[in-house]
mmCIF file of C-alpha atoms in Angstrom:
data_model
loop_
_atom_site.group_PDB
_atom_site.id
_atom_site.type_symbol
_atom_site.label_atom_id
_atom_site.label_comp_id
_atom_site.label_asym_id
_atom_site.label_seq_id
_atom_site.Cartn_x
_atom_site.Cartn_y
_atom_site.Cartn_z
ATOM 1 C CA MET A 1 21.602 -157.114 94.349
ATOM 2 C CA SER A 2 20.916 -159.390 97.258
ATOM 3 C CA THR A 3 21.956 -163.161 96.922
ATOM 4 C CA PRO A 4 19.992 -165.946 98.260
ATOM 5 C CA GLU A 5 22.105 -166.139 101.259
ATOM 6 C CA ASP A 6 21.777 -162.681 102.028
ATOM 7 C CA VAL A 7 18.176 -163.040 102.002
ATOM 8 C CA ARG A 8 18.266 -166.274 104.285
ATOM 9 C CA ALA A 9 20.473 -164.207 106.773
ATOM 10 C CA ILE A 10 17.928 -161.381 107.018
ATOM 11 C CA HIS A 11 15.158 -163.892 107.563
ATOM 12 C CA GLU A 12 17.058 -165.505 110.200
ATOM 13 C CA ARG A 13 17.920 -162.290 111.920
ATOM 14 C CA LEU A 14 14.378 -161.152 111.817
ATOM 15 C CA GLY A 15 13.140 -164.456 112.832
ATOM 16 C CA LEU A 16 11.076 -164.717 109.727
ATOM 17 C CA SER A 17 9.886 -167.830 108.261
ATOM 18 C CA VAL A 18 7.287 -169.125 105.780
ATOM 19 C CA ASP A 19 5.398 -170.447 108.805
ATOM 20 C CA SER A 20 5.405 -167.203 110.771
ATOM 21 C CA LEU A 21 4.456 -165.415 107.803
ATOM 22 C CA LEU A 22 1.484 -167.744 106.960
ATOM 23 C CA LEU A 23 0.392 -167.635 110.544
ATOM 24 C CA THR A 24 0.302 -163.985 110.655
ATOM 25 C CA LEU A 25 -1.747 -163.981 107.445
ATOM 26 C CA ALA A 26 -4.190 -166.746 108.849
ATOM 27 C CA ARG A 27 -4.317 -164.519 112.061
ATOM 28 C CA CYS A 28 -5.619 -161.458 109.705
ATOM 29 C CA ALA A 29 -7.911 -163.785 107.685
ATOM 30 C CA PHE A 30 -9.472 -165.320 110.625
ATOM 31 C CA ALA A 31 -9.531 -162.459 113.301
ATOM 32 C CA ASP A 32 -12.485 -162.564 115.616
ATOM 33 C CA GLU A 33 -13.523 -158.916 116.432
ATOM 34 C CA ARG A 34 -14.931 -160.164 119.765
ATOM 35 C CA ARG A 35 -11.604 -160.493 121.172
ATOM 36 C CA LEU A 36 -11.133 -156.732 121.032
ATOM 37 C CA TYR A 37 -13.804 -156.291 123.863
ATOM 38 C CA ARG A 38 -14.085 -157.114 127.421
ATOM 39 C CA ASP A 39 -16.944 -158.666 128.777
ATOM 40 C CA ASP A 40 -18.612 -155.559 129.723
ATOM 41 C CA GLY A 41 -18.510 -154.355 125.883
ATOM 42 C CA SER A 42 -15.477 -151.936 126.439
ATOM 43 C CA THR A 43 -12.599 -151.915 124.245
ATOM 44 C CA LYS A 44 -9.491 -153.683 125.358
ATOM 45 C CA ALA A 45 -6.260 -151.552 125.659
ATOM 46 C CA LEU A 46 -3.525 -152.792 123.318
ATOM 47 C CA HIS A 47 -1.656 -154.474 126.246
ATOM 48 C CA GLU A 48 -4.687 -156.449 127.017
ATOM 49 C CA LEU A 49 -4.853 -158.082 123.394
ATOM 50 C CA ASP A 50 -3.933 -161.708 123.009
ATOM 51 C CA ASP A 51 -1.333 -162.864 120.391
ATOM 52 C CA ASP A 52 -4.163 -164.046 117.779
ATOM 53 C CA ILE A 53 -5.904 -160.777 117.594
ATOM 54 C CA ALA A 54 -2.909 -158.327 117.759
ATOM 55 C CA PRO A 55 -1.224 -159.052 114.546
ATOM 56 C CA ALA A 56 -4.499 -158.594 112.773
ATOM 57 C CA ILE A 57 -4.646 -154.874 114.008
ATOM 58 C CA GLU A 58 -3.691 -152.456 111.047
ATOM 59 C CA ASP A 59 -4.349 -148.922 112.776
ATOM 60 C CA ILE A 60 -5.200 -147.723 116.352
ATOM 61 C CA GLU A 61 -6.855 -144.666 117.308
ATOM 62 C CA VAL A 62 -6.506 -143.516 120.893
ATOM 63 C CA THR A 63 -8.738 -140.869 122.407
ATOM 64 C CA GLU A 64 -7.837 -139.495 125.953
ATOM 65 C CA VAL A 65 -10.485 -137.392 128.008
ATOM 66 C CA GLY A 66 -9.638 -135.992 131.312
ATOM 67 C CA GLU A 67 -6.276 -135.726 132.921
ATOM 68 C CA GLY A 68 -4.567 -136.904 136.061
ATOM 69 C CA GLU A 69 -6.613 -139.437 137.989
ATOM 70 C CA SER A 70 -9.625 -138.891 135.965
ATOM 71 C CA LEU A 71 -7.961 -139.666 132.579
ATOM 72 C CA VAL A 72 -9.859 -142.161 130.359
ATOM 73 C CA ARG A 73 -8.391 -143.646 127.325
ATOM 74 C CA THR A 74 -10.544 -145.487 124.716
ATOM 75 C CA TYR A 75 -9.258 -147.257 121.717
ATOM 76 C CA ALA A 76 -10.621 -147.772 118.211
ATOM 77 C CA TYR A 77 -8.964 -150.550 115.997
ATOM 78 C CA THR A 78 -8.989 -151.149 112.427
ATOM 79 C CA LEU A 79 -8.259 -154.725 111.482
ATOM 80 C CA ALA A 80 -6.187 -155.778 108.388
ATOM 81 C CA SER A 81 -8.191 -156.710 105.334
ATOM 82 C CA ARG A 82 -9.792 -159.918 105.839
ATOM 83 C CA SER A 83 -10.363 -160.445 102.168
ATOM 84 C CA ALA A 84 -6.828 -159.451 101.098
ATOM 85 C CA ALA A 85 -5.316 -161.925 103.645
ATOM 86 C CA LEU A 86 -7.646 -164.578 102.451
ATOM 87 C CA LYS A 87 -6.888 -164.090 98.804
ATOM 88 C CA THR A 88 -3.090 -164.132 99.656
ATOM 89 C CA LEU A 89 -3.584 -167.429 101.755
ATOM 90 C CA LYS A 90 -5.684 -168.949 99.057
ATOM 91 C CA ARG A 91 -3.177 -168.087 96.314
ATOM 92 C CA HIS A 92 -0.188 -169.518 98.302
ATOM 93 C CA LEU A 93 -2.112 -172.604 99.478
ATOM 94 C CA ARG A 94 -3.025 -173.471 95.878
ATOM 95 C CA THR A 95 0.263 -172.815 94.263
ATOM 96 C CA GLU A 96 3.232 -173.068 96.789
ATOM 97 C CA MET A 97 2.211 -175.398 99.751
ATOM 98 C CA THR A 98 2.551 -179.198 99.912
ATOM 99 C CA ALA A 99 0.013 -181.075 101.771
ATOM 100 C CA ASP A 100 2.182 -181.284 104.655
ATOM 101 C CA GLU A 101 2.674 -177.740 104.861
ATOM 102 C CA VAL A 102 -1.147 -177.262 104.963
ATOM 103 C CA ASN A 103 -1.422 -179.631 107.835
ATOM 104 C CA VAL A 104 1.275 -177.741 109.815
ATOM 105 C CA LEU A 105 -0.678 -174.455 109.290
ATOM 106 C CA VAL A 106 -3.858 -176.191 110.210
ATOM 107 C CA ALA A 107 -2.116 -177.398 113.450
ATOM 108 C CA LEU A 108 -0.694 -174.017 114.200
ATOM 109 C CA LEU A 109 -4.060 -172.437 113.838
ATOM 110 C CA LYS A 110 -5.921 -175.114 115.940
ATOM 111 C CA SER A 111 -3.321 -174.689 118.609
ATOM 112 C CA SER A 112 -3.616 -170.813 118.778
ATOM 113 C CA GLU A 113 -7.323 -171.277 118.839
ATOM 114 C CA SER A 114 -7.349 -173.561 121.813
ATOM 115 C CA LYS A 115 -4.995 -171.008 123.846
ATOM 116 C CA GLY A 116 -7.670 -168.207 123.168
#
């Protein structure tokens, strides 16, 4: 059985915090699918995705056609369940967050939106 100290040490080692988990949930809940595409309508490669949309990706399917210089890769993304993320956020916001924590989450979301 893990002690609270063990759990805290694991969280610190992995860089996990309530803020980081809530931010990831918020990114899933409010993911904008348009960020998956370039201006010409083609799907972006994984390395082209920004830090707000990437955490919301649940699955990636890569299709390769051709070889060598004529190799073309296409990407199909499946986003995490928006409704599940919203339900989890709603439950957490209603039962566990203080008003100050809600304000911090809102500020984190606003700052990440302004970067995109």
